[in-house]
Amino acid sequence: MFDALADRLEDAWKKLRGQDKISESNIKEALQEVRRALLAADVNLQVVRGFIKDVEQKALGADVITGVNPGQQFIKIVYDELVNLMGESNVPLAQADQAPTVILMAGLQGTGKTTATAKLALYLRKENRSALMVATDVYRPAAIDQLKTLGQQIDVPVFDLGSDANPVEIARQGVEKAKELGVDTVLIDTAGRLQIDPQMMAELAQIKQVVNPDDTLLVVDAMTGQEAANLTHTFHEQIGITGAILTKLDGDTRGGAALSVRQISGQPIKFVGVGEKVEALQPFYPDRLASRILN
Ligand code: GDP
């Protein structure tokens, strides 16, 4: 998915690599190329601006121009800043001192929130941590059935109170149920809308207040590109997230959202979804991604 970005950057490096000397204008030229490459990969404009400014300051401030192997030094600065942008290493799921750990799943409809809830439950099971999934999306009755079907598939219990109950109450009782069952982690799937909606946000905020989650994860569809950054900003501002799951990275995405989420919210991408199957979830490693982008 980052091949196009990697290829474009490689073109920029070709002009720099192996040169004994580079000038300030060589650096500016290369930065223009990096800027264009990031924008073409759908990285948020504001994020790109900040990134280029930081790299420029570091490159012009350091001894890059006068040093040995200046091209390589410049590329190293870009690499370090890329890692900086996405966070240095994988940030694992929260784990409460006292069970159950409560994880609240938030996001728009269709982003893959329900699927991600089941994927996480399976992931936890593989880590020998038991899970309970809670279905609070009463607006789309099919959502409750979808979670139940997924629960059966991965052998993880699902708590629901049907579609007439109050979502905040379902969440509260879901956590109680988790305590009763003695499960390690309770995953609360919430209702999404096609776009940000004040009622949805108010309900999420209420659920959050009542269940006091250890992790509030925003599910972001990587295919939405630039829009992913705006969404992250709004959710973080209104709800307060502690991490994100970036879904559909297997699709035809240019991947820019992966570079924007952390910078916009200050919160890490913890996992990525790489397919429709429940197994298709991977912890996110920013340093590995930065290496891939820069070959
Ligand atoms: P929700 O409305 O946010 O709960 O979204 P769903 O979990 O129902 O997912 C919406 C669609 O996206 C479904 O068809 C899923 O199979 C699909 N989906 C979810 N995650 C991924 C992913 O990582 N990759 C791909 N290709 N499809 C996904």
mmCIF file of C-alpha atoms and ligand atoms in Angstrom:
data_model
loop_
_atom_site.group_PDB
_atom_site.id
_atom_site.type_symbol
_atom_site.label_atom_id
_atom_site.label_comp_id
_atom_site.label_asym_id
_atom_site.label_seq_id
_atom_site.Cartn_x
_atom_site.Cartn_y
_atom_site.Cartn_z
ATOM 1 C CA MET A 1 0.000 0.000 0.000
ATOM 2 C CA PHE A 2 2.890 2.365 0.627
ATOM 3 C CA ASP A 3 4.648 1.312 -2.550
ATOM 4 C CA ALA A 4 3.714 4.470 -4.444
ATOM 5 C CA LEU A 5 5.007 6.651 -1.615
ATOM 6 C CA ALA A 6 8.163 4.577 -1.283
ATOM 7 C CA ASP A 7 8.806 4.790 -5.044
ATOM 8 C CA ARG A 8 8.371 8.539 -5.150
ATOM 9 C CA LEU A 9 10.722 9.050 -2.232
ATOM 10 C CA GLU A 10 13.245 6.739 -3.818
ATOM 11 C CA ASP A 11 13.285 9.093 -6.823
ATOM 12 C CA ALA A 12 14.015 12.002 -4.497
ATOM 13 C CA TRP A 13 16.859 10.106 -2.807
ATOM 14 C CA LYS A 14 18.457 9.175 -6.117
ATOM 15 C CA LYS A 15 19.293 12.804 -6.644
ATOM 16 C CA LEU A 16 20.922 13.011 -3.220
ATOM 17 C CA ARG A 17 22.584 9.666 -2.653
ATOM 18 C CA GLY A 18 26.230 9.283 -3.360
ATOM 19 C CA GLN A 19 26.849 12.999 -3.627
ATOM 20 C CA ASP A 20 29.830 14.317 -1.717
ATOM 21 C CA LYS A 21 28.250 17.712 -1.384
ATOM 22 C CA ILE A 22 24.747 19.005 -1.286
ATOM 23 C CA SER A 23 23.530 22.555 -1.034
ATOM 24 C CA GLU A 24 20.661 24.199 0.755
ATOM 25 C CA SER A 25 18.799 24.315 -2.538
ATOM 26 C CA ASN A 26 19.313 20.539 -3.029
ATOM 27 C CA ILE A 27 17.674 19.990 0.345
ATOM 28 C CA LYS A 28 14.803 22.322 -0.459
ATOM 29 C CA GLU A 29 14.275 20.557 -3.760
ATOM 30 C CA ALA A 30 14.235 17.149 -2.070
ATOM 31 C CA LEU A 31 11.806 18.464 0.536
ATOM 32 C CA GLN A 32 9.474 19.612 -2.237
ATOM 33 C CA GLU A 33 9.551 16.090 -3.599
ATOM 34 C CA VAL A 34 8.837 14.600 -0.139
ATOM 35 C CA ARG A 35 5.968 17.061 0.263
ATOM 36 C CA ARG A 36 4.423 16.073 -3.050
ATOM 37 C CA ALA A 37 4.862 12.386 -2.291
ATOM 38 C CA LEU A 38 3.141 12.671 1.104
ATOM 39 C CA LEU A 39 0.243 14.655 -0.335
ATOM 40 C CA ALA A 40 -0.168 12.123 -3.119
ATOM 41 C CA ALA A 41 -0.348 9.407 -0.431
ATOM 42 C CA ASP A 42 -3.291 11.280 1.093
ATOM 43 C CA VAL A 43 -1.531 12.452 4.230
ATOM 44 C CA ASN A 44 -3.392 15.365 5.807
ATOM 45 C CA LEU A 45 -2.145 18.750 4.530
ATOM 46 C CA GLN A 46 -1.584 20.193 7.988
ATOM 47 C CA VAL A 47 0.418 17.119 8.986
ATOM 48 C CA VAL A 48 2.522 17.387 5.833
ATOM 49 C CA ARG A 49 3.287 21.063 6.488
ATOM 50 C CA GLY A 50 4.421 20.394 10.056
ATOM 51 C CA PHE A 51 6.490 17.425 8.948
ATOM 52 C CA ILE A 52 8.310 19.307 6.179
ATOM 53 C CA LYS A 53 9.005 22.228 8.507
ATOM 54 C CA ASP A 54 10.539 19.931 11.131
ATOM 55 C CA VAL A 55 12.695 18.057 8.637
ATOM 56 C CA GLU A 56 13.838 21.313 7.048
ATOM 57 C CA GLN A 57 14.829 22.821 10.376
ATOM 58 C CA LYS A 58 16.752 19.713 11.379
ATOM 59 C CA ALA A 59 18.428 19.282 7.995
ATOM 60 C CA LEU A 60 19.501 22.885 7.615
ATOM 61 C CA GLY A 61 20.458 23.167 11.273
ATOM 62 C CA ALA A 62 22.557 19.990 11.318
ATOM 63 C CA ASP A 63 25.894 19.509 9.628
ATOM 64 C CA VAL A 64 24.190 17.771 6.757
ATOM 65 C CA ILE A 65 25.539 20.080 4.106
ATOM 66 C CA THR A 66 29.135 20.027 5.294
ATOM 67 C CA GLY A 67 29.204 16.473 6.648
ATOM 68 C CA VAL A 68 30.251 13.197 5.100
ATOM 69 C CA ASN A 69 27.642 11.405 3.014
ATOM 70 C CA PRO A 70 25.146 14.263 3.203
ATOM 71 C CA GLY A 71 22.381 12.549 1.212
ATOM 72 C CA GLN A 72 22.342 9.609 3.583
ATOM 73 C CA GLN A 73 22.242 11.938 6.575
ATOM 74 C CA PHE A 74 19.291 13.764 5.110
ATOM 75 C CA ILE A 75 17.399 10.502 4.537
ATOM 76 C CA LYS A 76 18.129 9.530 8.140
ATOM 77 C CA ILE A 77 16.514 12.763 9.330
ATOM 78 C CA VAL A 78 13.411 12.019 7.244
ATOM 79 C CA TYR A 79 13.292 8.485 8.692
ATOM 80 C CA ASP A 80 13.600 9.737 12.274
ATOM 81 C CA GLU A 81 10.863 12.284 11.706
ATOM 82 C CA LEU A 82 8.580 9.672 10.137
ATOM 83 C CA VAL A 83 9.002 7.455 13.195
ATOM 84 C CA ASN A 84 8.455 10.492 15.378
ATOM 85 C CA LEU A 85 5.262 11.267 13.493
ATOM 86 C CA MET A 86 3.761 7.835 14.028
ATOM 87 C CA GLY A 87 5.184 7.097 17.484
ATOM 88 C CA GLU A 88 8.295 5.036 18.058
ATOM 89 C CA SER A 89 7.008 1.635 18.902
ATOM 90 C CA ASN A 90 3.859 -0.386 19.213
ATOM 91 C CA VAL A 91 1.562 0.699 22.027
ATOM 92 C CA PRO A 92 -0.293 -2.331 23.382
ATOM 93 C CA LEU A 93 -3.892 -2.466 24.524
ATOM 94 C CA ALA A 94 -4.519 -1.132 27.993
ATOM 95 C CA GLN A 95 -4.788 -3.681 30.744
ATOM 96 C CA ALA A 96 -6.457 -2.693 34.003
ATOM 97 C CA ASP A 97 -4.824 -3.644 37.307
ATOM 98 C CA GLN A 98 -8.077 -5.189 38.289
ATOM 99 C CA ALA A 99 -10.192 -7.119 35.757
ATOM 100 C CA PRO A 100 -12.154 -6.459 33.722
ATOM 101 C CA THR A 101 -10.280 -4.144 31.413
ATOM 102 C CA VAL A 102 -12.900 -2.044 29.630
ATOM 103 C CA ILE A 103 -12.396 -1.166 25.972
ATOM 104 C CA LEU A 104 -14.790 1.206 24.264
ATOM 105 C CA MET A 105 -15.018 1.028 20.481
ATOM 106 C CA ALA A 106 -16.034 4.207 18.663
ATOM 107 C CA GLY A 107 -16.322 5.262 15.046
ATOM 108 C CA LEU A 108 -18.573 5.931 12.096
ATOM 109 C CA GLN A 109 -20.826 3.318 10.544
ATOM 110 C CA GLY A 110 -19.184 1.086 8.005
ATOM 111 C CA THR A 111 -15.628 1.699 9.194
ATOM 112 C CA GLY A 112 -15.355 -1.855 10.469
ATOM 113 C CA LYS A 113 -16.075 -1.230 14.145
ATOM 114 C CA THR A 114 -18.093 -4.387 14.809
ATOM 115 C CA THR A 115 -15.613 -6.494 12.874
ATOM 116 C CA ALA A 116 -12.725 -4.894 14.790
ATOM 117 C CA THR A 117 -14.466 -5.670 18.100
ATOM 118 C CA ALA A 118 -14.572 -9.362 17.195
ATOM 119 C CA LYS A 119 -11.019 -9.253 15.828
ATOM 120 C CA LEU A 120 -9.791 -7.824 19.127
ATOM 121 C CA ALA A 121 -11.727 -10.421 21.114
ATOM 122 C CA LEU A 122 -10.069 -13.182 19.106
ATOM 123 C CA TYR A 123 -6.665 -11.516 19.485
ATOM 124 C CA LEU A 124 -7.174 -11.397 23.267
ATOM 125 C CA ARG A 125 -8.221 -15.030 23.357
ATOM 126 C CA LYS A 126 -5.021 -15.959 21.566
ATOM 127 C CA GLU A 127 -3.146 -14.041 24.276
ATOM 128 C CA ASN A 128 -4.997 -16.132 26.853
ATOM 129 C CA ARG A 129 -7.135 -13.185 27.899
ATOM 130 C CA SER A 130 -10.847 -13.953 27.990
ATOM 131 C CA ALA A 131 -13.332 -11.464 26.561
ATOM 132 C CA LEU A 132 -16.967 -10.448 26.592
ATOM 133 C CA MET A 133 -18.416 -8.363 23.770
ATOM 134 C CA VAL A 134 -21.265 -5.954 24.477
ATOM 135 C CA ALA A 135 -23.753 -4.942 21.761
ATOM 136 C CA THR A 136 -25.032 -1.414 22.338
ATOM 137 C CA ASP A 137 -25.982 -0.525 18.756
ATOM 138 C CA VAL A 138 -29.751 -0.628 19.164
ATOM 139 C CA TYR A 139 -30.430 1.545 16.137
ATOM 140 C CA ARG A 140 -29.375 -1.060 13.638
ATOM 141 C CA PRO A 141 -30.838 -4.360 14.892
ATOM 142 C CA ALA A 142 -28.676 -6.213 12.386
ATOM 143 C CA ALA A 143 -25.650 -4.933 14.317
ATOM 144 C CA ILE A 144 -26.603 -6.978 17.397
ATOM 145 C CA ASP A 145 -27.063 -10.096 15.262
ATOM 146 C CA GLN A 146 -23.794 -9.409 13.474
ATOM 147 C CA LEU A 147 -21.915 -9.294 16.776
ATOM 148 C CA LYS A 148 -23.653 -12.446 18.004
ATOM 149 C CA THR A 149 -22.761 -14.308 14.820
ATOM 150 C CA LEU A 150 -19.161 -13.192 15.122
ATOM 151 C CA GLY A 151 -19.180 -14.201 18.797
ATOM 152 C CA GLN A 152 -20.310 -17.707 17.897
ATOM 153 C CA GLN A 153 -17.685 -17.912 15.206
ATOM 154 C CA ILE A 154 -14.830 -17.098 17.589
ATOM 155 C CA ASP A 155 -16.422 -18.624 20.688
ATOM 156 C CA VAL A 156 -16.628 -15.382 22.652
ATOM 157 C CA PRO A 157 -19.798 -14.502 24.616
ATOM 158 C CA VAL A 158 -21.906 -11.499 23.646
ATOM 159 C CA PHE A 159 -24.007 -9.465 26.053
ATOM 160 C CA ASP A 160 -27.076 -7.630 24.767
ATOM 161 C CA LEU A 161 -30.484 -6.489 25.971
ATOM 162 C CA GLY A 162 -32.191 -6.424 22.587
ATOM 163 C CA SER A 163 -32.919 -3.323 20.565
ATOM 164 C CA ASP A 164 -35.400 -1.662 22.938
ATOM 165 C CA ALA A 165 -32.950 -1.086 25.748
ATOM 166 C CA ASN A 166 -30.964 2.061 26.457
ATOM 167 C CA PRO A 167 -27.388 1.811 25.107
ATOM 168 C CA VAL A 168 -25.873 3.403 28.216
ATOM 169 C CA GLU A 169 -27.670 0.889 30.398
ATOM 170 C CA ILE A 170 -26.564 -2.005 28.173
ATOM 171 C CA ALA A 171 -22.964 -0.872 28.502
ATOM 172 C CA ARG A 172 -23.249 -0.543 32.283
ATOM 173 C CA GLN A 173 -24.819 -3.966 32.672
ATOM 174 C CA GLY A 174 -22.328 -5.419 30.218
ATOM 175 C CA VAL A 175 -19.453 -4.434 32.497
ATOM 176 C CA GLU A 176 -21.298 -5.903 35.491
ATOM 177 C CA LYS A 177 -21.782 -9.122 33.513
ATOM 178 C CA ALA A 178 -18.075 -9.232 32.755
ATOM 179 C CA LYS A 179 -17.316 -9.000 36.469
ATOM 180 C CA GLU A 180 -19.810 -11.744 37.187
ATOM 181 C CA LEU A 181 -18.293 -14.002 34.532
ATOM 182 C CA GLY A 182 -14.789 -13.136 35.671
ATOM 183 C CA VAL A 183 -13.621 -12.296 32.147
ATOM 184 C CA ASP A 184 -10.439 -10.378 31.590
ATOM 185 C CA THR A 185 -11.640 -7.795 29.065
ATOM 186 C CA VAL A 186 -14.973 -6.342 28.048
ATOM 187 C CA LEU A 187 -15.256 -4.866 24.569
ATOM 188 C CA ILE A 188 -18.125 -2.428 24.052
ATOM 189 C CA ASP A 189 -19.294 -2.047 20.473
ATOM 190 C CA THR A 190 -21.182 1.219 19.988
ATOM 191 C CA ALA A 191 -23.496 2.662 17.369
ATOM 192 C CA GLY A 192 -22.010 4.525 14.446
ATOM 193 C CA ARG A 193 -23.593 6.963 12.016
ATOM 194 C CA LEU A 194 -22.687 7.779 8.465
ATOM 195 C CA GLN A 195 -21.235 11.054 9.677
ATOM 196 C CA ILE A 196 -20.514 12.846 12.928
ATOM 197 C CA ASP A 197 -23.831 13.370 14.650
ATOM 198 C CA PRO A 198 -24.364 15.266 17.939
ATOM 199 C CA GLN A 199 -26.697 12.595 19.297
ATOM 200 C CA MET A 200 -24.202 9.828 18.585
ATOM 201 C CA MET A 201 -21.410 11.812 20.234
ATOM 202 C CA ALA A 202 -23.558 12.586 23.293
ATOM 203 C CA GLU A 203 -24.431 8.927 23.716
ATOM 204 C CA LEU A 204 -20.814 7.860 23.375
ATOM 205 C CA ALA A 205 -19.761 10.440 25.942
ATOM 206 C CA GLN A 206 -22.411 9.117 28.330
ATOM 207 C CA ILE A 207 -21.333 5.510 27.843
ATOM 208 C CA LYS A 208 -17.752 6.561 28.400
ATOM 209 C CA GLN A 209 -18.643 8.315 31.609
ATOM 210 C CA VAL A 210 -20.571 5.336 32.940
ATOM 211 C CA VAL A 211 -18.112 2.543 32.068
ATOM 212 C CA ASN A 212 -14.891 4.541 32.559
ATOM 213 C CA PRO A 213 -12.930 2.649 29.872
ATOM 214 C CA ASP A 214 -9.236 1.818 30.107
ATOM 215 C CA ASP A 215 -8.969 2.240 26.341
ATOM 216 C CA THR A 216 -11.214 4.248 24.014
ATOM 217 C CA LEU A 217 -10.365 3.165 20.504
ATOM 218 C CA LEU A 218 -11.458 5.043 17.418
ATOM 219 C CA VAL A 219 -11.946 2.796 14.420
ATOM 220 C CA VAL A 220 -10.761 4.635 11.320
ATOM 221 C CA ASP A 221 -11.253 3.489 7.743
ATOM 222 C CA ALA A 222 -7.934 3.924 5.943
ATOM 223 C CA MET A 223 -9.790 4.307 2.652
ATOM 224 C CA THR A 224 -11.173 7.670 3.780
ATOM 225 C CA GLY A 225 -7.764 9.336 3.375
ATOM 226 C CA GLN A 226 -7.797 13.019 4.272
ATOM 227 C CA GLU A 227 -11.195 12.703 5.938
ATOM 228 C CA ALA A 228 -9.706 10.293 8.497
ATOM 229 C CA ALA A 229 -7.703 13.157 9.970
ATOM 230 C CA ASN A 230 -10.771 15.380 10.453
ATOM 231 C CA LEU A 231 -12.689 12.522 11.982
ATOM 232 C CA THR A 232 -9.885 11.733 14.419
ATOM 233 C CA HIS A 233 -9.657 15.370 15.407
ATOM 234 C CA THR A 234 -13.395 15.637 16.139
ATOM 235 C CA PHE A 235 -13.661 12.363 18.044
ATOM 236 C CA HIS A 236 -10.627 13.151 20.136
ATOM 237 C CA GLU A 237 -11.833 16.632 20.912
ATOM 238 C CA GLN A 238 -15.348 15.541 21.852
ATOM 239 C CA ILE A 239 -14.871 12.094 23.368
ATOM 240 C CA GLY A 240 -11.174 11.767 24.155
ATOM 241 C CA ILE A 241 -9.655 8.698 22.539
ATOM 242 C CA THR A 242 -6.639 6.746 23.763
ATOM 243 C CA GLY A 243 -5.840 5.015 20.500
ATOM 244 C CA ALA A 244 -7.046 4.027 17.060
ATOM 245 C CA ILE A 245 -7.528 0.957 14.918
ATOM 246 C CA LEU A 246 -6.923 1.623 11.259
ATOM 247 C CA THR A 247 -9.024 -0.716 9.129
ATOM 248 C CA LYS A 248 -9.024 -1.792 5.477
ATOM 249 C CA LEU A 249 -5.307 -1.360 4.985
ATOM 250 C CA ASP A 250 -5.555 -4.330 2.629
ATOM 251 C CA GLY A 251 -7.755 -2.282 0.296
ATOM 252 C CA ASP A 252 -6.844 0.141 -2.397
ATOM 253 C CA THR A 253 -5.675 2.811 0.025
ATOM 254 C CA ARG A 254 -2.780 5.181 -0.352
ATOM 255 C CA GLY A 255 -2.188 4.845 3.366
ATOM 256 C CA GLY A 256 -1.979 8.502 4.330
ATOM 257 C CA ALA A 257 -4.247 8.050 7.345
ATOM 258 C CA ALA A 258 -1.556 5.928 8.980
ATOM 259 C CA LEU A 259 0.692 8.975 8.985
ATOM 260 C CA SER A 260 -1.950 11.448 10.151
ATOM 261 C CA VAL A 261 -3.789 9.896 13.109
ATOM 262 C CA ARG A 262 -1.054 10.188 15.723
ATOM 263 C CA GLN A 263 -0.092 13.709 14.815
ATOM 264 C CA ILE A 264 -3.700 14.899 14.849
ATOM 265 C CA SER A 265 -4.714 13.324 18.161
ATOM 266 C CA GLY A 266 -1.457 12.613 19.947
ATOM 267 C CA GLN A 267 -2.791 9.057 20.361
ATOM 268 C CA PRO A 268 -1.274 5.934 18.794
ATOM 269 C CA ILE A 269 -2.634 3.568 16.181
ATOM 270 C CA LYS A 270 -2.618 0.330 18.143
ATOM 271 C CA PHE A 271 -3.813 -2.132 15.506
ATOM 272 C CA VAL A 272 -4.452 -2.333 11.797
ATOM 273 C CA GLY A 273 -7.158 -4.323 10.037
ATOM 274 C CA VAL A 274 -5.942 -6.088 6.939
ATOM 275 C CA GLY A 275 -8.957 -8.024 5.716
ATOM 276 C CA GLU A 276 -12.559 -8.993 6.337
ATOM 277 C CA LYS A 277 -11.749 -12.178 8.256
ATOM 278 C CA VAL A 278 -11.658 -12.124 12.067
ATOM 279 C CA GLU A 279 -8.002 -13.133 12.049
ATOM 280 C CA ALA A 280 -7.046 -10.151 9.898
ATOM 281 C CA LEU A 281 -5.762 -7.876 12.660
ATOM 282 C CA GLN A 282 -2.165 -6.913 13.350
ATOM 283 C CA PRO A 283 -0.495 -4.800 16.032
ATOM 284 C CA PHE A 284 0.809 -1.601 14.456
ATOM 285 C CA TYR A 285 4.591 -1.048 14.403
ATOM 286 C CA PRO A 286 5.405 2.506 13.268
ATOM 287 C CA ASP A 287 9.158 1.911 13.009
ATOM 288 C CA ARG A 288 8.631 -1.026 10.638
ATOM 289 C CA LEU A 289 6.295 1.056 8.513
ATOM 290 C CA ALA A 290 8.806 3.924 8.357
ATOM 291 C CA SER A 291 11.473 1.467 7.162
ATOM 292 C CA ARG A 292 9.139 0.164 4.486
ATOM 293 C CA ILE A 293 8.315 3.642 3.254
ATOM 294 C CA LEU A 294 11.996 4.540 3.033
ATOM 295 C CA ASN A 295 13.051 1.094 1.810
HETATM 296 P P1 GDP B 1 -19.298 -1.018 11.373
HETATM 297 O O1 GDP B 1 -20.547 -0.446 10.788
HETATM 298 O O2 GDP B 1 -18.292 0.038 11.644
HETATM 299 O O3 GDP B 1 -19.518 -1.881 12.569
HETATM 300 O O4 GDP B 1 -18.619 -1.895 10.235
HETATM 301 P P2 GDP B 1 -18.553 -3.482 10.005
HETATM 302 O O5 GDP B 1 -17.723 -4.131 11.053
HETATM 303 O O6 GDP B 1 -19.931 -3.998 9.812
HETATM 304 O O7 GDP B 1 -17.727 -3.529 8.650
HETATM 305 C C1 GDP B 1 -18.177 -2.915 7.457
HETATM 306 C C2 GDP B 1 -17.596 -3.677 6.264
HETATM 307 O O8 GDP B 1 -16.192 -3.512 6.217
HETATM 308 C C3 GDP B 1 -17.853 -5.176 6.330
HETATM 309 O O9 GDP B 1 -18.158 -5.617 5.042
HETATM 310 C C4 GDP B 1 -16.523 -5.741 6.805
HETATM 311 O O10 GDP B 1 -16.296 -7.063 6.363
HETATM 312 C C5 GDP B 1 -15.553 -4.767 6.161
HETATM 313 N N1 GDP B 1 -14.256 -4.689 6.854
HETATM 314 C C6 GDP B 1 -14.021 -4.454 8.159
HETATM 315 N N2 GDP B 1 -12.692 -4.422 8.425
HETATM 316 C C7 GDP B 1 -12.062 -4.638 7.251
HETATM 317 C C8 GDP B 1 -10.675 -4.717 6.863
HETATM 318 O O11 GDP B 1 -9.721 -4.564 7.644
HETATM 319 N N3 GDP B 1 -10.439 -4.973 5.528
HETATM 320 C C9 GDP B 1 -11.458 -5.132 4.622
HETATM 321 N N4 GDP B 1 -11.121 -5.361 3.367
HETATM 322 N N5 GDP B 1 -12.746 -5.040 4.969
HETATM 323 C C10 GDP B 1 -13.052 -4.812 6.257
#
